[in-house]
Coordinates of C-alpha atoms (C1' of nucleotides) in Angstrom, one line a residue:
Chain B
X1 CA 27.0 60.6 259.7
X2 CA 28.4 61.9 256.4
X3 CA 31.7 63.0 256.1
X4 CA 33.3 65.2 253.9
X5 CA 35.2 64.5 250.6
X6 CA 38.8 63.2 251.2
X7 CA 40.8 66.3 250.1
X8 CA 38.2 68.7 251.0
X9 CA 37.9 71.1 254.0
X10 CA 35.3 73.0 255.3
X11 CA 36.5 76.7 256.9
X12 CA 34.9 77.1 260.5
X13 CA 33.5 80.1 261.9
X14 CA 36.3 80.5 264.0
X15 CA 38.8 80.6 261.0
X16 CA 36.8 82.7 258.5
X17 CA 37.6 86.1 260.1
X18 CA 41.3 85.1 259.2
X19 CA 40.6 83.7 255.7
X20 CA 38.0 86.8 255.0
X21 CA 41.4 89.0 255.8
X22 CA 43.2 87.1 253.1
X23 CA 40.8 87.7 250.6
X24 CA 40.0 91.1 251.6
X25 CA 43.7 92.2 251.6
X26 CA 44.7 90.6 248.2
X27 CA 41.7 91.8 247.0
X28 CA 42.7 95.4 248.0
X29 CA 46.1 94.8 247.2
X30 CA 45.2 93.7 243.2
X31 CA 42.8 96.5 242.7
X32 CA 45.6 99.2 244.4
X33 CA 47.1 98.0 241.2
X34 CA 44.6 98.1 238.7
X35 CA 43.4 94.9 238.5
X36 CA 39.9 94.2 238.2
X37 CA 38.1 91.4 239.4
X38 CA 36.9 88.7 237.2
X39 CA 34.2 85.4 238.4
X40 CA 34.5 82.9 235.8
X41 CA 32.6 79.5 236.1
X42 CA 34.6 76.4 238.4
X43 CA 33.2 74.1 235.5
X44 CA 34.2 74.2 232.0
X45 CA 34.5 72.2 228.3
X46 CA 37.4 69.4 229.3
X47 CA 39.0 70.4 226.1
X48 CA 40.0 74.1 227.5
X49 CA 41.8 72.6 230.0
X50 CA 43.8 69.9 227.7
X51 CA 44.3 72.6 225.1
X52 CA 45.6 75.0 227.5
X53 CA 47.7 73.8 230.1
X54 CA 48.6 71.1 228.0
X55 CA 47.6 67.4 227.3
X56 CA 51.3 66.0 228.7
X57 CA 50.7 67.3 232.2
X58 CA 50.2 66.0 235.1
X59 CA 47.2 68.1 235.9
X60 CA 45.3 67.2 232.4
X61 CA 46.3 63.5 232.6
X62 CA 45.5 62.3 235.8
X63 CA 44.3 65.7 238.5
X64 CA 41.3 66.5 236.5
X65 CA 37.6 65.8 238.2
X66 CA 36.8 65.1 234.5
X67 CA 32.8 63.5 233.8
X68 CA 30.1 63.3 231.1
X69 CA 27.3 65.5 232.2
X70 CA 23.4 64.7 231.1
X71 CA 24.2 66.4 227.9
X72 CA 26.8 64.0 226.6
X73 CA 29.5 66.9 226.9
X74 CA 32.7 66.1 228.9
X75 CA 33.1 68.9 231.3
X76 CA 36.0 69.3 234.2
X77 CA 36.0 71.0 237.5
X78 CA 39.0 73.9 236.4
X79 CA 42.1 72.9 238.0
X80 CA 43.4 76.0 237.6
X81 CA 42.3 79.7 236.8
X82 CA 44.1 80.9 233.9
X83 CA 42.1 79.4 230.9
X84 CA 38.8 79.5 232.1
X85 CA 40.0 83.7 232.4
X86 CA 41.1 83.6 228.6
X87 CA 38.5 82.1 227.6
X88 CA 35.9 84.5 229.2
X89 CA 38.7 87.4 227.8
X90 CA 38.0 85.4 223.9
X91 CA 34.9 84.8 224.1
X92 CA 33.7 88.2 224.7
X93 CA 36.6 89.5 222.9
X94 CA 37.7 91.9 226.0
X95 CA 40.8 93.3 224.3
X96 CA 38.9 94.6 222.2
X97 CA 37.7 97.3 224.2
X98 CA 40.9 97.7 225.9
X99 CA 43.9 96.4 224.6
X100 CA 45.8 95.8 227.9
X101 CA 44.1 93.7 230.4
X102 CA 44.8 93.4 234.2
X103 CA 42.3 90.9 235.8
X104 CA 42.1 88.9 239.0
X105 CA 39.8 86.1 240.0
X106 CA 39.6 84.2 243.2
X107 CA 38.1 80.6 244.2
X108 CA 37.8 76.9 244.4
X109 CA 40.4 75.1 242.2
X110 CA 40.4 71.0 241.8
X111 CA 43.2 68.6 241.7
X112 CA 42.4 64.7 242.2
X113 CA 46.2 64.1 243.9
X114 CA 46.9 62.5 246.9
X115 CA 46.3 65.1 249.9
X116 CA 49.1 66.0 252.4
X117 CA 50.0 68.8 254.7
X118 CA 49.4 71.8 252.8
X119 CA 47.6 70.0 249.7
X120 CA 44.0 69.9 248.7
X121 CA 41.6 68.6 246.8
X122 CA 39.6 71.7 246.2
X123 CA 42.0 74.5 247.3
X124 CA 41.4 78.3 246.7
X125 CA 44.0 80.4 244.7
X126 CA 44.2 84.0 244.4
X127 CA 45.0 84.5 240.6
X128 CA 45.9 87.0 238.7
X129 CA 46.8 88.4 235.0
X130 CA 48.2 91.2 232.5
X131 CA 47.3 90.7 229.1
X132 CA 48.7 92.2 226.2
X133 CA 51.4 94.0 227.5
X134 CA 54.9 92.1 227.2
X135 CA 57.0 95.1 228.6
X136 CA 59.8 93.6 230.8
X137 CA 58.7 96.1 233.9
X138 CA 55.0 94.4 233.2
X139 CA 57.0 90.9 234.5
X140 CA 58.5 93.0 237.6
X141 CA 55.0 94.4 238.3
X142 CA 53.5 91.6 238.4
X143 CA 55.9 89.9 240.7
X144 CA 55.6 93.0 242.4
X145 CA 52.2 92.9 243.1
X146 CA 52.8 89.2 244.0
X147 CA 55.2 90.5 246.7
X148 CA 52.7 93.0 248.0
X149 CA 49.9 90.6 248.5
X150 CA 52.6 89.3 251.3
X151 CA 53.5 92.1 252.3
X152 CA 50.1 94.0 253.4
X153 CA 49.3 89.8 254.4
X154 CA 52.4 90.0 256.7
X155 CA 53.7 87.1 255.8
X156 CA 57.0 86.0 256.6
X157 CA 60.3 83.9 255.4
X158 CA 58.9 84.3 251.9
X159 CA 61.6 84.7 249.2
X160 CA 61.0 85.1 245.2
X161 CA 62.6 82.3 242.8
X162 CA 63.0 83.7 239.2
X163 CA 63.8 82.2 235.8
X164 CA 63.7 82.9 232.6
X165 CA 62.6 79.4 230.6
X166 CA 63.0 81.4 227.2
X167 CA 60.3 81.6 224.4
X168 CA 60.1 78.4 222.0
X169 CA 62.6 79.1 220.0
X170 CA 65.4 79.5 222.4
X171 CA 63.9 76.8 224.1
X172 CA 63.8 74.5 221.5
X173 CA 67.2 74.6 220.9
X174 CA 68.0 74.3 224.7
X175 CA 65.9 70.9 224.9
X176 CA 68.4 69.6 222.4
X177 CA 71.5 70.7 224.2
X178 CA 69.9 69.3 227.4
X179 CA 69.1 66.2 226.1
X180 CA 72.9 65.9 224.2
X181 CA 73.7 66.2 228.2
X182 CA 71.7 63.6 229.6
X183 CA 71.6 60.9 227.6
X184 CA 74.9 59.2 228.8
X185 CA 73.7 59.6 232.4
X186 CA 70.4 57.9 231.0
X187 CA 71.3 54.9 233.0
X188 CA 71.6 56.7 236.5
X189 CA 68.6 58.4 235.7
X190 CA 65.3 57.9 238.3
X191 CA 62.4 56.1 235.7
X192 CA 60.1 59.1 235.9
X193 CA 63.5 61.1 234.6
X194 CA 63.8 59.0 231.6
X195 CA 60.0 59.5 231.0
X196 CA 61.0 63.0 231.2
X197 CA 63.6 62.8 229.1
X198 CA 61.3 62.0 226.1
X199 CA 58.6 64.7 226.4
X200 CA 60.1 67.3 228.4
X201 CA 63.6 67.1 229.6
X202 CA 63.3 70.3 231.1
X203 CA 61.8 68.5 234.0
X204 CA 64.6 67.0 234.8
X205 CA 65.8 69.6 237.0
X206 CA 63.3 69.7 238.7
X207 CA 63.8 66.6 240.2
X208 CA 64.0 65.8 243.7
X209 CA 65.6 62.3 243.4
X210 CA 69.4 62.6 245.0
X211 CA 71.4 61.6 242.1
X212 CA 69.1 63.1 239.6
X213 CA 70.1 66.4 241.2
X214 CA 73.6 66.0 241.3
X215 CA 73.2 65.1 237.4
X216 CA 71.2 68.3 237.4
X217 CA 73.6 70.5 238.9
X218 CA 76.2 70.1 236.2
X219 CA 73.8 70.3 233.3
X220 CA 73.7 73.2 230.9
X221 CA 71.8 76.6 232.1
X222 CA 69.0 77.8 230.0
X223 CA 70.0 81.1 230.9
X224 CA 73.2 80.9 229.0
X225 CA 71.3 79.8 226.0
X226 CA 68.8 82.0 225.9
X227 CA 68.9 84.3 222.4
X228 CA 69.4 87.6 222.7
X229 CA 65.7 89.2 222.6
X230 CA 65.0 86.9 225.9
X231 CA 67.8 87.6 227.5
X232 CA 67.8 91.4 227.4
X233 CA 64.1 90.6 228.9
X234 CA 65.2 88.6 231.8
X235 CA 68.3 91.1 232.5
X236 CA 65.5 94.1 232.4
X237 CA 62.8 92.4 234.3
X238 CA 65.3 92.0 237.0
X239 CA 66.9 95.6 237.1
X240 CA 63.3 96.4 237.2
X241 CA 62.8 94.3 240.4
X242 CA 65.6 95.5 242.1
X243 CA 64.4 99.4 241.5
X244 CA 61.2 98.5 243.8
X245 CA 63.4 96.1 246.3
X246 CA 61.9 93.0 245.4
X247 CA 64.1 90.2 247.3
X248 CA 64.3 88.3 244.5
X249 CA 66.4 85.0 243.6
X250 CA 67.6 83.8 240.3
X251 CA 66.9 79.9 240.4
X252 CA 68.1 78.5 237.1
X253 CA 66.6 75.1 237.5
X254 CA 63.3 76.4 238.1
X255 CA 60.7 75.3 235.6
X256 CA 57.3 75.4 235.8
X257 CA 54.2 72.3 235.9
X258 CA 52.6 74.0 232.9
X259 CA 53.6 73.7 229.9
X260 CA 52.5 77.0 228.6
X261 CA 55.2 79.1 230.2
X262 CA 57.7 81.3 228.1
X263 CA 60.4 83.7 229.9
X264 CA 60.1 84.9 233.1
X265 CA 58.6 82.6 235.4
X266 CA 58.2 82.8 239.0
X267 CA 57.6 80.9 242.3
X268 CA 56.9 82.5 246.3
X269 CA 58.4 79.9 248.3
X270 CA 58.6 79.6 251.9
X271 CA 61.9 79.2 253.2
X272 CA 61.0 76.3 255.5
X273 CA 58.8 74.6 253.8
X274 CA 61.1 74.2 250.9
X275 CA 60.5 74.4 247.1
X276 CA 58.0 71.8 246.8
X277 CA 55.1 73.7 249.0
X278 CA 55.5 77.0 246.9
X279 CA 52.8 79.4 248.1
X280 CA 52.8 80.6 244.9
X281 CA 53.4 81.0 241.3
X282 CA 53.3 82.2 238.2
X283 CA 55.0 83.3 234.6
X284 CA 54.8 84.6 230.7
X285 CA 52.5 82.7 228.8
X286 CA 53.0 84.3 225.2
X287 CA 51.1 81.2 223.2
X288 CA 48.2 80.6 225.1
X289 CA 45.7 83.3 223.9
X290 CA 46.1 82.6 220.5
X291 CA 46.0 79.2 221.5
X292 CA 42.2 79.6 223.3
X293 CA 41.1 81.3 219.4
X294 CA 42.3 84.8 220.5
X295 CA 44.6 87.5 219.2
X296 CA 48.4 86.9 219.2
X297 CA 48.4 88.8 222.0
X298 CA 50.9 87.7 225.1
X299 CA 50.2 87.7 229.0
X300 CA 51.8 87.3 232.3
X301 CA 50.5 86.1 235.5
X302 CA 50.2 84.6 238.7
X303 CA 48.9 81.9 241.3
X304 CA 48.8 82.5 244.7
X305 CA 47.3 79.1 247.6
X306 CA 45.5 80.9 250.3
X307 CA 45.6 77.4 252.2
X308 CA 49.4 77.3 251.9
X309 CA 49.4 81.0 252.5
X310 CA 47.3 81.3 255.9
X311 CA 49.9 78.6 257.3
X312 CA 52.4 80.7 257.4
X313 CA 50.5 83.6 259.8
X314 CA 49.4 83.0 263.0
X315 CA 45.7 82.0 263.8
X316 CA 45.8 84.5 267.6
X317 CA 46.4 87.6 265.9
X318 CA 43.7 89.7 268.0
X319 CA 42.6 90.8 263.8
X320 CA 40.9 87.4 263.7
X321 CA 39.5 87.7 267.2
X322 CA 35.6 87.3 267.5
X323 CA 33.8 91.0 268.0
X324 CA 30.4 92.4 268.0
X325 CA 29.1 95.9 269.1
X326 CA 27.1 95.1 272.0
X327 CA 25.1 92.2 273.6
X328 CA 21.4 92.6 275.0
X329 CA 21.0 90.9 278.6
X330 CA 17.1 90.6 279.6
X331 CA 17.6 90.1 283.0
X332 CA 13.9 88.5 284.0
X333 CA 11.1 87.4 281.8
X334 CA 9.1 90.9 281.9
X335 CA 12.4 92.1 279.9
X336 CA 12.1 89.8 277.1
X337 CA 10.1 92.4 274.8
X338 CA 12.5 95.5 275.8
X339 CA 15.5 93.8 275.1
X340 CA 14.0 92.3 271.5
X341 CA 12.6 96.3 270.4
X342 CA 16.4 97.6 271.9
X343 CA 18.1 95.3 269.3
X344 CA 16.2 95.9 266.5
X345 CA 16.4 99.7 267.3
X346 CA 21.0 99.1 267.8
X347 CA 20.4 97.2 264.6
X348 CA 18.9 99.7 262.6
X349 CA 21.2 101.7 263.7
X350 CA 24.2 99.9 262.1
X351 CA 25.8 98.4 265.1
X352 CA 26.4 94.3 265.2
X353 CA 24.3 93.2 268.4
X354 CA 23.7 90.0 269.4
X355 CA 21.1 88.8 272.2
X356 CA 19.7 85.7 274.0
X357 CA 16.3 85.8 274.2
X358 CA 16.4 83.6 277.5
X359 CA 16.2 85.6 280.7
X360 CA 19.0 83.0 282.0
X361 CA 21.0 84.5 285.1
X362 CA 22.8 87.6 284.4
X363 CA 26.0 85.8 285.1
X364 CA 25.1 83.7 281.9
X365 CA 24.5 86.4 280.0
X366 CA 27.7 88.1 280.7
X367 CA 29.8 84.9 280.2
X368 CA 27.9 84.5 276.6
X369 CA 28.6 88.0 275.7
X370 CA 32.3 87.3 276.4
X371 CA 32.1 84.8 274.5
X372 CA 31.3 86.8 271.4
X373 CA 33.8 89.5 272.2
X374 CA 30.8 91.6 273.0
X375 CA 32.5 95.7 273.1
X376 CA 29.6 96.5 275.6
X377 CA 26.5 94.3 277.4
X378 CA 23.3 96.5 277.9
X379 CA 21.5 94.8 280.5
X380 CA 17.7 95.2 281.2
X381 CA 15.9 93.6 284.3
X382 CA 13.1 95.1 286.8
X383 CA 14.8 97.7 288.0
X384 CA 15.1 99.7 284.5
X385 CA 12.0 98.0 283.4
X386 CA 10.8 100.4 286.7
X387 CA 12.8 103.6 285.4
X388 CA 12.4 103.1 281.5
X389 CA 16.7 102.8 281.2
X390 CA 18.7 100.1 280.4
X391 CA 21.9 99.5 282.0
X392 CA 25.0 99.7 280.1
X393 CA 28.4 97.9 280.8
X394 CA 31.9 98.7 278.7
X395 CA 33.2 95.5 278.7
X396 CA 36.7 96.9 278.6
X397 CA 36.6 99.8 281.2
X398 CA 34.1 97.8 283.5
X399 CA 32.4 101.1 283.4
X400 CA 27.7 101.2 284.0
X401 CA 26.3 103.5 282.9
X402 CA 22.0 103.9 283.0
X403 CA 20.6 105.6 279.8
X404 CA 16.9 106.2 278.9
X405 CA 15.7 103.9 276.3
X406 CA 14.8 106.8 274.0
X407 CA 18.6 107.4 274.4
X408 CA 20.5 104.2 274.1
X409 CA 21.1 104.3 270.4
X410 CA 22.6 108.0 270.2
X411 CA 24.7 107.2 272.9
X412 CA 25.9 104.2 272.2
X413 CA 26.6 105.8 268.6
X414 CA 28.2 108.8 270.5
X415 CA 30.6 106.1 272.5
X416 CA 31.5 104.5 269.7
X417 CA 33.2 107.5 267.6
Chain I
rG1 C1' 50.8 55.4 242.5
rA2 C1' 54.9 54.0 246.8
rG3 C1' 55.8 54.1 252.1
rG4 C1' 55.1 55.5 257.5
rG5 C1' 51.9 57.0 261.8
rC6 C1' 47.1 57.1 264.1
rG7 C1' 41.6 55.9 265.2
rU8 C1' 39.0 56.2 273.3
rA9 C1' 33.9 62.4 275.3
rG10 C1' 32.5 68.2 270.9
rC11 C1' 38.4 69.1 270.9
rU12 C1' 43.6 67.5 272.6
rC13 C1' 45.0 63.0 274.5
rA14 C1' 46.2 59.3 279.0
rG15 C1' 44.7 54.2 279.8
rU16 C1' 50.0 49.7 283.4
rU17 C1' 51.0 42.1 283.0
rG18 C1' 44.1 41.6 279.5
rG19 C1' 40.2 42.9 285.2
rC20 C1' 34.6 48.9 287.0
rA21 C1' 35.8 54.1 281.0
rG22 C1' 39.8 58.6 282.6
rA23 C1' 42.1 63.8 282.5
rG24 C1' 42.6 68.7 280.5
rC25 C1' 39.9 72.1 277.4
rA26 C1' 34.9 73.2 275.9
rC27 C1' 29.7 73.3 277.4
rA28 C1' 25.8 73.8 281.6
rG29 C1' 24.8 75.1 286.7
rG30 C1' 26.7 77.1 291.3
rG31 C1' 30.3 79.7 294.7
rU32 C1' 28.3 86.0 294.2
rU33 C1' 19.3 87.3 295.5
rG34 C1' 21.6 91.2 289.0
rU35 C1' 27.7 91.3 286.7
rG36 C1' 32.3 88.3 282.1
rG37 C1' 37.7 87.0 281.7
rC38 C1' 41.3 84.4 286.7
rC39 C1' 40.1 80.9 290.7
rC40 C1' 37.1 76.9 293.2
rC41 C1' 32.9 73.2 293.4
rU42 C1' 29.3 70.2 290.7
rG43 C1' 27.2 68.3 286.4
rU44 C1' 26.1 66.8 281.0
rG45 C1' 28.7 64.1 277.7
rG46 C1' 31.3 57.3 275.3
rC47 C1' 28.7 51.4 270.1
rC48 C1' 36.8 52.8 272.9
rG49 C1' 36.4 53.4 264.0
rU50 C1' 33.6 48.7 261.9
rG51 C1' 33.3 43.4 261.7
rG52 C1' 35.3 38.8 263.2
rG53 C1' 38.8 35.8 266.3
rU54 C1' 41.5 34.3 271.1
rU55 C1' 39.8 34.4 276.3
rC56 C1' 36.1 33.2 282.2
rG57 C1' 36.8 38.3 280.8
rA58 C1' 39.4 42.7 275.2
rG59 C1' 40.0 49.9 274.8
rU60 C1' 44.3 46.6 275.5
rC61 C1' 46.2 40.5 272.0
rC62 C1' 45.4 38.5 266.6
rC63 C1' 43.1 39.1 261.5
rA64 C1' 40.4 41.8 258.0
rC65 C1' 38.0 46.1 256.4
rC66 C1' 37.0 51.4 256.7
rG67 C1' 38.6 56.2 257.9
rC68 C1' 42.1 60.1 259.0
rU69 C1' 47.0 61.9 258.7
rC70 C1' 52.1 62.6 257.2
rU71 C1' 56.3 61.8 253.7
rC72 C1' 57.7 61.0 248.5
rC73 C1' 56.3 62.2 243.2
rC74 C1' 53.8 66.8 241.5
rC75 C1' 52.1 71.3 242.5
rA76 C1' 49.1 76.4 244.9

RNA sequence: GAGGGCGUAGCUCAGUUGGCAGAGCACAGGGUUGUGGCCCCUGUGGCCGUGGGUUCGAGUCCCACCGCUCUCCCCA
């Protein structure tokens, strides 16, 4: 036998009606707010990746699925969704046409990492983006429509970490004063924290290590040092949030994975599963286009793990229960024929039908069309065979009713309305 | 990369001091000559992860390998 990929996961029958709501639902959700969708390539030029989400992290380093392909170009399975959307955006110079972009793509992403509850190998994100409009009420509507997505999902316990991580001057100037801070706790400091400490101290508080946290706590905020163009941003992207009662929460410590975040930045976390399974995430990125060989133009956006996300709702909700129209029952051999032209007919028709083309006992029959949440059996033996009806059975009610052949598709359509 | 846990039927798992391979669910048939869910009966289904060792005898003890899973780091 061969087995799937370690990190990989295949999505059953009995759990796509659940993940096709996901989709469908964000989908709806996105475009309620404009967005339109977007279906780059999973594969693109290695360098895309390392020049946009940054040759330092983790991702580029070590996550990538990163080979030479018969062409002697180095190509990468994208490990996330943002840059392979700027450069489709660049490369067919979309702001040209409109200068404010709101797109939203959805699929497979890659990360080589060790899987664990909740983390994949290939993993599907819901992603989405605003380009070119750097309005403080853009940040709120995009965590907005974030919010939605979980709302209409009914998901629940999910809470909204914000931060402002400044643009790169502000920041700049904040690495130093953070760095002035740490370096006489150096010593105490956990080894990947005094790796951090080199190329991005802002890491550091993001650290999980007990006494790198307590060091943490006391270190200087970013928000108090942020200058005054990005701080009347943050104050106005969350006066925006509270007009449309987002639950928001400001998280000072919060820093992003990639490196190309400025300001707001953003993270869905699930109150029980803690900060380090955040369902989702997102923030300003006001480098990156020009970065990709595109205007100076900035954007905003957002992640969101379906995986992570379909966790936290229930697999019984009767939404995700199997269902089909009706199910044929040839009762008898002689019946095979009726019951094959009858389904066609229910087909045409539009109504989902499913048969068994085995005249098995009609006790069989009615256990399989269970089975498939059948809303009504139609069941043909001798007897209507004899009469030119079929016999049909409301699964719910228990109700028979005979109905000429000629008839069965009108009344079935007449039932169903 | 570091550290735990687990591999027995399609699934979830029992399996005693080493002594005939088990249950529930699912599936098939029947109880009801042509009527589902609940109930009852019967049946199908196993290289006990792989290889070696100890033993009269190994699912059980020992060793190695493989696989899965969870935690940490990091993230969605």
């Amino acid at each position: 036998m061969i087995r799937l990929i370690k990190g990989f996961h295949d999505i059953l029958p009995e759990d796509t009606p659940k993940w096709d709501f996901l989709v469908r639902t964000a989908k709806a959700t996105l475009e309620a707010f404009g967005y339109r969708e977007i279906v780059p390539p999973i594969m693109e030029r290695t360098e895309l990746f390392a020049r946009g989400i940054g040759e330092l992290t983790d991702i580029v380093e070590k996550e990538m699925y990163t080979f030479e392909d018969k062409g002697g170009e180095t190509l990468s399975l994208r490990p996330e969704a943002t840059a392979g959307i700027l450069r489709a955006v660049v490369e067919h110079a979309l702001l040209r046409q409109d200068p404010i972009l709101k797109l939203y793509a959805i699929g497979p992403m890659f990360r080589r990492e060790r899987p664990s509850k909740g983390r994949f190998r290939q993993f599907f994100q819901v992603d989405a983006e605003v380009l070119g409009d750097d309005s403080p009420q853009t940040d709120a509507e995009t965590i907005l429509a974030a919010y939605c997505i979980m709302e209409n999902i009914g998901a629940q316990g999910l809470m909204m970490e914000i931060n402002s991580v400044g643009c790169p001057v502000c920041r700049a100037t904040y690495r130093e004063v953070l760095r002035n801070y740490l370096e006489p706790h150096l010593s105490v400091l956990c080894d990947d924290c005094r790796r951090r400490y080199e190329r991005n101290p802002l890491r550091v508080l993001d650290c999980k290590v007990d006494r790198c946290v307590e060091i943490a706590a006391k270190a200087p905020l970013i928000s108090n040092r942020l200058d005054e163009s990005c701080r009347e941003h943050f104050d106005a992207v969350k006066r925006s949030l509270e007009l449309v009662g987002v639950p928001f929460r400001e998280e000072p410590r919060m820093v992003r994975g990639l490196d190309y975040y400025t300001r707001t930045a953003f993270e869905i976390v699930h109150e029980e599963l803690g900060r380090s399974k955040a369902v989702g995430g997102g923030g300003r990125y006001d480098n990156l286009i020009k970065e990709l060989g595109g205007p100076e133009v900035s954007g905003i956006g957002f992640a969101i793990g379906l995986e992570r996300l379909s966790m936290g709702i229930p697999d019984d909700d009767p939404r995700f229960a199997r269902s089909i129209d009706v199910y044929v029952a040839p009762v008898g051999d002689n019946a095979l024929n009726a019951c094959f032209t009858v389904v066609n007919a229910l087909r045409r028709a539009g109504l989902s039908c499913e048969a068994r083309y085995t005249a098995k006992s009609l006790k069989s029959h009615m256990r399989a069309a269970d089975r498939c949440g059948a809303q009504r059996v139609i069941m043909i033996g001798e007897d209507e065979l004899a009469r030119n009806e079929a016999t049909v059975r409301d699964m719910t009610t228990k109700e028979q009713t005979p109905v000429k052949m000629d008839e069965l598709v009108n009344f079935l359509l007449g039932e169903k309305r």
